[in-house]
Amino acid sequence: MSISNAGRAPVDEEFNSSDLEYDVPVEKSRRILGQRSIVKIIENAQELRVSSKKTSKQLSYGTGRQNTQDVKHRAVQRLNNFRTHSLKQVDLKVAPSGEDMLRFMDSIIGVIVPNRRNKAVPNASTAAAMIQVLVEYSIFTYNRSLTPQEKARIHTWYDDAKKNGRLTTGKWAERIRVGISTLSMMSKAWLSFHVKNGTISWDITIYKLFSVVLTSALACRVGDLARSTLSYTLEYARWQDVEIAIPTDSPGTIGWKDFEAQFTLRYTKFKRDTPRNNDIVYLSPLDDEDTNHICPLTLMILHAMRHGLVMPVGATSLQEVIDYAAASESRAIEWVQPTYPLMASLAHSRLCLEVPAQANQITQTVKLMGIMTGIIGTITGHSLRTGAARDVAHLPSKVFDGVGITSSSVAAVLNHSTATFNRGISRDYAGEQTALVFNARAKVMPTPRGLPKVTNEDMAALYKKPIPLKEVQLWQAENRPDDPDPNSTNSRRNARNAMRHGRLEKGWETVPSTRQTTSNTILRDLPTNPMVLASSVTSSATKEASIRSESTPASPMPHPLETSFISQIDPALLSQDQIDQLSHMVEDEGYMTAATFDMTEHDLSEVEVVSSDLAKLQILIAPMVSDGSQTIDHVDGDGEDDGDVDLDEMHALLGVEEDEPDNQSGEVTSAHGFVAKWSRVNIVCNSRFERAWLSCTEGRVSLEDSIGPFCQFGNTRDSPTPFQFVCTTPTCDYSTITKPTLTQHVDGCTTEKIEAKLAVPRPFTCNRAGCQASFTSKHDLSNHTNHNHAATRKPCKDAETWGCDPIVMYTVKELAAHRHTHGFPTRCTFDGCEHQRQFASRNSLRSHIKKTHKISSAGYMPAEIRKRSLIDQPERSDAQSQERKRKRDTIDNVDEPQ
């Protein structure tokens, strides 16, 4: 034995370790792990064999959400069709080579049409994403990856395409950031535009403003609130996701600013499949009374009150909502329909509250608000998000001290690595930050350099200018000759949108612009209609009562008016109902709202308005605001100041007591007045509503059968009334409820004619109580008396011919207006006329024939209505006619009234 083997055991040369066998030790356990699932597999072995094979064989390429899968399938279909038709490859079971993909990409970038207008070639990122999809498809379907050589060749082609201008890089459109200062301008412009030009529904106007302001306040994507295109049906924000409550037990009186809101965003991007990983945003009412138009909570309550979506049901003021919430056990505002979508869909003149809106609705609203504001450039829904980021970047750092921002210190305490911190796991541990970011933005109101350029030119009028069908067809032939169905509604709508956008781009290049930071519009001085006149005495007594029975909102603390002052106004402008209503002007924290004034188109055209009477009437119906100083700004129909009026004189005129009015709000803020004003306005600008309005006010048709289908009423809304189109000629006080009628009037209205009319002496004055109408002749005075003060009523004698209701009785004036509706609405009967809409009156039809067809012959024009005296009065002998003419001439030659 050698020394090296000392101490070792002798080795048997015949021993082989392979002869040794050991069993795997069995872990001792009281039960077999997975026993329940194993038993299930054994019991359902046959079914699992079939179902698993079916799943494996039917598995198709495509990952992600529905819209992402559609993009991938589109790329695959394009590749397969290219291989079949261009490369003549019959067998698609063979994997495409890298050369096939390169040739396909070289062809497809010259075929696809970019979504952006005026963009000739697609973006480089689009081509890169398509290449990645094709590589994934090849691996999934054929188990084939690109070789290094194929990858290098495709990369070289991609780089050459960018250099040669076949692919664009970077952002195509200029990025416009809508911060809170720009949002304030846009909101004021939005309300001012619809006050000036009318709206089909104030419900829609206020809701759209709320949707944009809320998106900006939450700094979220439009798809986080509304339903994204092709997304699952239930993925949208609901009313139950918003909790507005009193955070602490306040010992004193609860006010609006004591509330705080928590918004839960459940379906944000990249978190739609994680239902318990939600984003929380906190808001509270804005502190500045001049920012109510951009306060998401104020607009939310305003929107909910108009539709009866907030408790108590039928609440007519913000204070009622506050009191109900303060008295409840949860001390939170309660929603009537918590499962309804927060963003509702639109259906022409009304909101479908139970149907969720698509995200594109908010995007289109933001774009339109930018046009109305005069912003140079196109803004999108994402502009609100980037603008919020810019605002936050300009906030002082102390805003974010102690509000739950997850920092590296939090990760250090949790012993999280940098990679774990970067993945957001530390933030998931710490929870959401609790800063009131939007309130800080509103308080600081950042106005950084690089704000959007704004022009004072009316770009909305340019954008909304009608485009004739012939121009659309010509544009389609020049720009989209390959359109398979150019006459379809979608094709023509897209063509019109492209033409309007082209108008804007040309206008933006020529108009002067500045970087404006604020708006001079004062919303509480803004009337809800440029000019509203009352209906006649004879038609208001029954009609106004029937309309107001549907909606009877309560008015806070009325102030009486002096009857003597009202009596000085021409009764042709005020009905008895409205004289009664004028004694209940509503003043609510800086907002003064008059009762609803009604009128008909024919009534307005017949009323003789004296300038002094009109001035007195405007004092009553124009919104006024007391700012605590010694003056009150009187806002006229054009939204300009008439001048300062002494406060004492105004109080004496209105009969207001010297004591301060009771404040029912419980706090000193204009939020109550803002809600009171904009929750009531219900002025409709709709041609179908205008035609139905005449039928309703004449009593021929009920409210539900006439204006009901074209407007909303009830809850806090006032009774629906038509929008008044006002003549723009200086010193002319003409207005009407139909735009074609105004257009016809403006064509012949000049300042010279108005001045000549006012210069004519009017010595004959109506002696009826409260009526101060005056005329140039006694004959006109007699007509005025018969038309406006006659007590007798007659039925329509042509009821059988035109299908009128023979039971309805009319005054002389009402009958004259009614007879003009015979045979209308109707279409133009001129051969080859492409005008599809019906004409509501003879005047509109005559104007159409003259302007469109350049014809004024009597044979083509609708027959004129003969004077009533020629129809209803018996024929007179020559002697009677001569005697009547002699008496009239004698009266007309009198210089002064008897």
mmCIF file of N, CA and C in Angstrom, residues 542-620:
data_model
loop_
_atom_site.group_PDB
_atom_site.id
_atom_site.type_symbol
_atom_site.label_atom_id
_atom_site.label_comp_id
_atom_site.label_asym_id
_atom_site.label_seq_id
_atom_site.Cartn_x
_atom_site.Cartn_y
_atom_site.Cartn_z
ATOM 1 N N THR A 542 -104.283 81.707 -22.046
ATOM 2 C CA THR A 542 -104.456 80.255 -21.926
ATOM 3 C C THR A 542 -103.204 79.481 -22.301
ATOM 4 N N LYS A 543 -102.430 80.010 -23.253
ATOM 5 C CA LYS A 543 -101.283 79.235 -23.737
ATOM 6 C C LYS A 543 -100.164 79.182 -22.718
ATOM 7 N N GLU A 544 -99.862 80.325 -22.078
ATOM 8 C CA GLU A 544 -98.775 80.333 -21.108
ATOM 9 C C GLU A 544 -99.078 79.420 -19.936
ATOM 10 N N ALA A 545 -100.341 79.395 -19.519
ATOM 11 C CA ALA A 545 -100.704 78.522 -18.400
ATOM 12 C C ALA A 545 -100.539 77.059 -18.760
ATOM 13 N N SER A 546 -100.896 76.700 -20.004
ATOM 14 C CA SER A 546 -100.777 75.296 -20.404
ATOM 15 C C SER A 546 -99.341 74.849 -20.502
ATOM 16 N N ILE A 547 -98.445 75.773 -20.884
ATOM 17 C CA ILE A 547 -97.037 75.407 -21.002
ATOM 18 C C ILE A 547 -96.396 75.325 -19.623
ATOM 19 N N ARG A 548 -96.679 76.296 -18.761
ATOM 20 C CA ARG A 548 -96.031 76.333 -17.461
ATOM 21 C C ARG A 548 -96.527 75.250 -16.518
ATOM 22 N N SER A 549 -97.651 74.630 -16.865
ATOM 23 C CA SER A 549 -98.135 73.548 -16.009
ATOM 24 C C SER A 549 -97.187 72.361 -16.007
ATOM 25 N N GLU A 550 -96.352 72.242 -17.066
ATOM 26 C CA GLU A 550 -95.419 71.136 -17.153
ATOM 27 C C GLU A 550 -94.187 71.366 -16.285
ATOM 28 N N SER A 551 -93.888 72.607 -15.968
ATOM 29 C CA SER A 551 -92.673 72.901 -15.220
ATOM 30 C C SER A 551 -92.917 74.116 -14.356
ATOM 31 N N THR A 552 -92.824 73.939 -13.054
ATOM 32 C CA THR A 552 -93.069 75.052 -12.149
ATOM 33 C C THR A 552 -91.914 75.178 -11.172
ATOM 34 N N PRO A 553 -90.745 75.640 -11.655
ATOM 35 C CA PRO A 553 -89.611 75.778 -10.756
ATOM 36 C C PRO A 553 -89.825 76.887 -9.739
ATOM 37 N N ALA A 554 -89.349 76.637 -8.551
ATOM 38 C CA ALA A 554 -89.484 77.639 -7.507
ATOM 39 C C ALA A 554 -88.480 78.757 -7.723
ATOM 40 N N SER A 555 -88.855 79.983 -7.346
ATOM 41 C CA SER A 555 -87.999 81.143 -7.501
ATOM 42 C C SER A 555 -87.626 81.675 -6.128
ATOM 43 N N PRO A 556 -86.362 81.943 -5.886
ATOM 44 C CA PRO A 556 -85.970 82.429 -4.574
ATOM 45 C C PRO A 556 -86.252 83.904 -4.392
ATOM 46 N N MET A 557 -86.918 84.292 -3.294
ATOM 47 C CA MET A 557 -87.080 85.644 -2.791
ATOM 48 C C MET A 557 -87.384 86.667 -3.870
ATOM 49 N N PRO A 558 -88.631 86.718 -4.400
ATOM 50 C CA PRO A 558 -88.959 87.702 -5.428
ATOM 51 C C PRO A 558 -88.974 89.116 -4.881
ATOM 52 N N HIS A 559 -88.705 90.073 -5.809
ATOM 53 C CA HIS A 559 -88.781 91.487 -5.483
ATOM 54 C C HIS A 559 -89.894 92.122 -6.303
ATOM 55 N N PRO A 560 -90.820 92.847 -5.691
ATOM 56 C CA PRO A 560 -91.927 93.436 -6.432
ATOM 57 C C PRO A 560 -91.468 94.610 -7.271
ATOM 58 N N LEU A 561 -92.183 94.838 -8.390
ATOM 59 C CA LEU A 561 -91.946 95.981 -9.269
ATOM 60 C C LEU A 561 -93.093 96.973 -9.135
ATOM 61 N N GLU A 562 -92.826 98.204 -9.437
ATOM 62 C CA GLU A 562 -93.875 99.211 -9.380
ATOM 63 C C GLU A 562 -94.833 99.016 -10.538
ATOM 64 N N THR A 563 -96.131 98.924 -10.216
ATOM 65 C CA THR A 563 -97.145 98.748 -11.244
ATOM 66 C C THR A 563 -97.205 99.957 -12.166
ATOM 67 N N SER A 564 -96.930 101.128 -11.618
ATOM 68 C CA SER A 564 -96.990 102.332 -12.448
ATOM 69 C C SER A 564 -95.956 102.304 -13.548
ATOM 70 N N PHE A 565 -94.799 101.716 -13.246
ATOM 71 C CA PHE A 565 -93.773 101.640 -14.271
ATOM 72 C C PHE A 565 -94.170 100.668 -15.369
ATOM 73 N N ILE A 566 -94.744 99.512 -14.984
ATOM 74 C CA ILE A 566 -95.177 98.531 -15.977
ATOM 75 C C ILE A 566 -96.262 99.099 -16.865
ATOM 76 N N SER A 567 -97.137 99.909 -16.288
ATOM 77 C CA SER A 567 -98.259 100.443 -17.055
ATOM 78 C C SER A 567 -97.809 101.410 -18.135
ATOM 79 N N GLN A 568 -96.560 101.870 -18.080
ATOM 80 C CA GLN A 568 -96.076 102.797 -19.094
ATOM 81 C C GLN A 568 -95.632 102.087 -20.368
ATOM 82 N N ILE A 569 -95.611 100.748 -20.344
ATOM 83 C CA ILE A 569 -95.135 99.986 -21.500
ATOM 84 C C ILE A 569 -96.325 99.565 -22.355
ATOM 85 N N ASP A 570 -96.105 99.586 -23.666
ATOM 86 C CA ASP A 570 -97.157 99.230 -24.619
ATOM 87 C C ASP A 570 -97.662 97.817 -24.322
ATOM 88 N N PRO A 571 -98.963 97.635 -24.070
ATOM 89 C CA PRO A 571 -99.486 96.281 -23.826
ATOM 90 C C PRO A 571 -99.296 95.348 -24.994
ATOM 91 N N ALA A 572 -99.052 95.885 -26.182
ATOM 92 C CA ALA A 572 -98.755 94.998 -27.314
ATOM 93 C C ALA A 572 -97.470 94.217 -27.079
ATOM 94 N N LEU A 573 -96.630 94.759 -26.170
ATOM 95 C CA LEU A 573 -95.399 94.064 -25.847
ATOM 96 C C LEU A 573 -95.530 93.199 -24.609
ATOM 97 N N LEU A 574 -96.531 93.453 -23.783
ATOM 98 C CA LEU A 574 -96.697 92.701 -22.540
ATOM 99 C C LEU A 574 -98.113 92.172 -22.450
ATOM 100 N N SER A 575 -98.265 90.874 -22.209
ATOM 101 C CA SER A 575 -99.569 90.304 -21.943
ATOM 102 C C SER A 575 -99.889 90.462 -20.471
ATOM 103 N N GLN A 576 -101.152 90.205 -20.117
ATOM 104 C CA GLN A 576 -101.527 90.329 -18.718
ATOM 105 C C GLN A 576 -100.776 89.327 -17.853
ATOM 106 N N ASP A 577 -100.588 88.109 -18.389
ATOM 107 C CA ASP A 577 -99.823 87.110 -17.638
ATOM 108 C C ASP A 577 -98.401 87.599 -17.376
ATOM 109 N N GLN A 578 -97.827 88.215 -18.394
ATOM 110 C CA GLN A 578 -96.451 88.648 -18.239
ATOM 111 C C GLN A 578 -96.347 89.894 -17.385
ATOM 112 N N ILE A 579 -97.397 90.741 -17.363
ATOM 113 C CA ILE A 579 -97.405 91.855 -16.423
ATOM 114 C C ILE A 579 -97.399 91.320 -14.997
ATOM 115 N N ASP A 580 -98.172 90.240 -14.786
ATOM 116 C CA ASP A 580 -98.169 89.623 -13.464
ATOM 117 C C ASP A 580 -96.795 89.025 -13.150
ATOM 118 N N GLN A 581 -96.182 88.427 -14.166
ATOM 119 C CA GLN A 581 -94.886 87.797 -13.939
ATOM 120 C C GLN A 581 -93.803 88.831 -13.662
ATOM 121 N N LEU A 582 -93.928 90.013 -14.247
ATOM 122 C CA LEU A 582 -92.909 91.026 -14.051
ATOM 123 C C LEU A 582 -92.813 91.478 -12.600
ATOM 124 N N SER A 583 -93.848 91.237 -11.849
ATOM 125 C CA SER A 583 -93.797 91.595 -10.443
ATOM 126 C C SER A 583 -93.056 90.553 -9.619
ATOM 127 N N HIS A 584 -92.528 89.538 -10.310
ATOM 128 C CA HIS A 584 -91.773 88.496 -9.611
ATOM 129 C C HIS A 584 -90.421 88.298 -10.281
ATOM 130 N N MET A 585 -89.697 89.403 -10.458
ATOM 131 C CA MET A 585 -88.321 89.286 -10.941
ATOM 132 C C MET A 585 -87.491 88.603 -9.868
ATOM 133 N N VAL A 586 -86.604 87.759 -10.307
ATOM 134 C CA VAL A 586 -85.843 86.933 -9.374
ATOM 135 C C VAL A 586 -84.425 87.468 -9.276
ATOM 136 N N GLU A 587 -83.992 87.781 -8.077
ATOM 137 C CA GLU A 587 -82.598 88.188 -7.851
ATOM 138 C C GLU A 587 -81.937 87.148 -6.970
ATOM 139 N N ASP A 588 -80.830 86.609 -7.435
ATOM 140 C CA ASP A 588 -80.160 85.540 -6.692
ATOM 141 C C ASP A 588 -78.661 85.744 -6.764
ATOM 142 N N GLU A 589 -78.137 86.428 -5.808
ATOM 143 C CA GLU A 589 -76.691 86.590 -5.653
ATOM 144 C C GLU A 589 -76.022 87.113 -6.923
ATOM 145 N N GLY A 590 -76.431 88.252 -7.367
ATOM 146 C CA GLY A 590 -75.775 88.861 -8.506
ATOM 147 C C GLY A 590 -76.409 88.543 -9.824
ATOM 148 N N TYR A 591 -77.361 87.593 -9.886
ATOM 149 C CA TYR A 591 -78.027 87.226 -11.136
ATOM 150 C C TYR A 591 -79.473 87.658 -11.041
ATOM 151 N N MET A 592 -79.942 88.349 -12.050
ATOM 152 C CA MET A 592 -81.327 88.774 -12.076
ATOM 153 C C MET A 592 -81.990 88.142 -13.281
ATOM 154 N N THR A 593 -83.004 87.333 -13.058
ATOM 155 C CA THR A 593 -83.626 86.558 -14.118
ATOM 156 C C THR A 593 -85.095 86.925 -14.203
ATOM 157 N N ALA A 594 -85.555 87.358 -15.376
ATOM 158 C CA ALA A 594 -86.951 87.709 -15.548
ATOM 159 C C ALA A 594 -87.746 86.470 -15.910
ATOM 160 N N ALA A 595 -89.067 86.560 -15.779
ATOM 161 C CA ALA A 595 -89.924 85.451 -16.184
ATOM 162 C C ALA A 595 -89.852 85.259 -17.686
ATOM 163 N N THR A 596 -90.320 84.137 -18.152
ATOM 164 C CA THR A 596 -90.239 83.804 -19.571
ATOM 165 C C THR A 596 -91.180 84.687 -20.385
ATOM 166 N N PHE A 597 -90.686 85.209 -21.506
ATOM 167 C CA PHE A 597 -91.491 86.014 -22.412
ATOM 168 C C PHE A 597 -91.734 85.224 -23.680
ATOM 169 N N ASP A 598 -92.973 85.204 -24.110
ATOM 170 C CA ASP A 598 -93.345 84.418 -25.279
ATOM 171 C C ASP A 598 -93.814 85.350 -26.387
ATOM 172 N N MET A 599 -93.722 84.873 -27.620
ATOM 173 C CA MET A 599 -94.175 85.644 -28.768
ATOM 174 C C MET A 599 -94.318 84.719 -29.958
ATOM 175 N N THR A 600 -94.969 85.209 -30.988
ATOM 176 C CA THR A 600 -95.032 84.507 -32.257
ATOM 177 C C THR A 600 -94.394 85.379 -33.314
ATOM 178 N N GLU A 601 -94.011 84.742 -34.413
ATOM 179 C CA GLU A 601 -93.361 85.489 -35.485
ATOM 180 C C GLU A 601 -94.283 86.577 -36.029
ATOM 181 N N HIS A 602 -95.557 86.243 -36.243
ATOM 182 C CA HIS A 602 -96.467 87.206 -36.819
ATOM 183 C C HIS A 602 -96.772 88.335 -35.843
ATOM 184 N N ASP A 603 -96.870 87.978 -34.555
ATOM 185 C CA ASP A 603 -97.106 89.012 -33.555
ATOM 186 C C ASP A 603 -96.015 90.059 -33.595
ATOM 187 N N LEU A 604 -94.784 89.623 -33.663
ATOM 188 C CA LEU A 604 -93.673 90.548 -33.632
ATOM 189 C C LEU A 604 -93.654 91.447 -34.857
ATOM 190 N N SER A 605 -93.994 90.874 -36.003
ATOM 191 C CA SER A 605 -93.973 91.681 -37.218
ATOM 192 C C SER A 605 -95.071 92.724 -37.241
ATOM 193 N N GLU A 606 -96.138 92.491 -36.465
ATOM 194 C CA GLU A 606 -97.262 93.422 -36.459
ATOM 195 C C GLU A 606 -97.140 94.502 -35.383
ATOM 196 N N VAL A 607 -96.311 94.252 -34.356
ATOM 197 C CA VAL A 607 -96.269 95.181 -33.233
ATOM 198 C C VAL A 607 -95.510 96.445 -33.621
ATOM 199 N N GLU A 608 -96.096 97.579 -33.319
ATOM 200 C CA GLU A 608 -95.433 98.857 -33.485
ATOM 201 C C GLU A 608 -94.718 99.178 -32.176
ATOM 202 N N VAL A 609 -93.405 99.237 -32.204
ATOM 203 C CA VAL A 609 -92.636 99.432 -30.986
ATOM 204 C C VAL A 609 -92.072 100.833 -30.956
ATOM 205 N N VAL A 610 -92.392 101.553 -29.908
ATOM 206 C CA VAL A 610 -91.844 102.882 -29.700
ATOM 207 C C VAL A 610 -90.513 102.741 -28.962
ATOM 208 N N SER A 611 -89.545 103.562 -29.331
ATOM 209 C CA SER A 611 -88.211 103.427 -28.744
ATOM 210 C C SER A 611 -88.240 103.519 -27.230
ATOM 211 N N SER A 612 -89.029 104.429 -26.700
ATOM 212 C CA SER A 612 -89.085 104.576 -25.244
ATOM 213 C C SER A 612 -89.665 103.327 -24.592
ATOM 214 N N ASP A 613 -90.690 102.737 -25.261
ATOM 215 C CA ASP A 613 -91.280 101.517 -24.708
ATOM 216 C C ASP A 613 -90.271 100.374 -24.719
ATOM 217 N N LEU A 614 -89.515 100.297 -25.805
ATOM 218 C CA LEU A 614 -88.534 99.233 -25.901
ATOM 219 C C LEU A 614 -87.467 99.383 -24.824
ATOM 220 N N ALA A 615 -87.054 100.606 -24.563
ATOM 221 C CA ALA A 615 -86.048 100.826 -23.530
ATOM 222 C C ALA A 615 -86.564 100.405 -22.167
ATOM 223 N N LYS A 616 -87.854 100.747 -21.891
ATOM 224 C CA LYS A 616 -88.423 100.348 -20.606
ATOM 225 C C LYS A 616 -88.553 98.828 -20.512
ATOM 226 N N LEU A 617 -88.920 98.221 -21.638
ATOM 227 C CA LEU A 617 -89.052 96.761 -21.629
ATOM 228 C C LEU A 617 -87.715 96.089 -21.377
ATOM 229 N N GLN A 618 -86.654 96.606 -21.989
ATOM 230 C CA GLN A 618 -85.338 96.012 -21.795
ATOM 231 C C GLN A 618 -84.852 96.174 -20.367
ATOM 232 N N ILE A 619 -85.261 97.262 -19.711
ATOM 233 C CA ILE A 619 -84.904 97.422 -18.305
ATOM 234 C C ILE A 619 -85.457 96.264 -17.489
ATOM 235 N N LEU A 620 -86.646 95.781 -17.902
ATOM 236 C CA LEU A 620 -87.291 94.714 -17.156
ATOM 237 C C LEU A 620 -86.713 93.347 -17.468
#
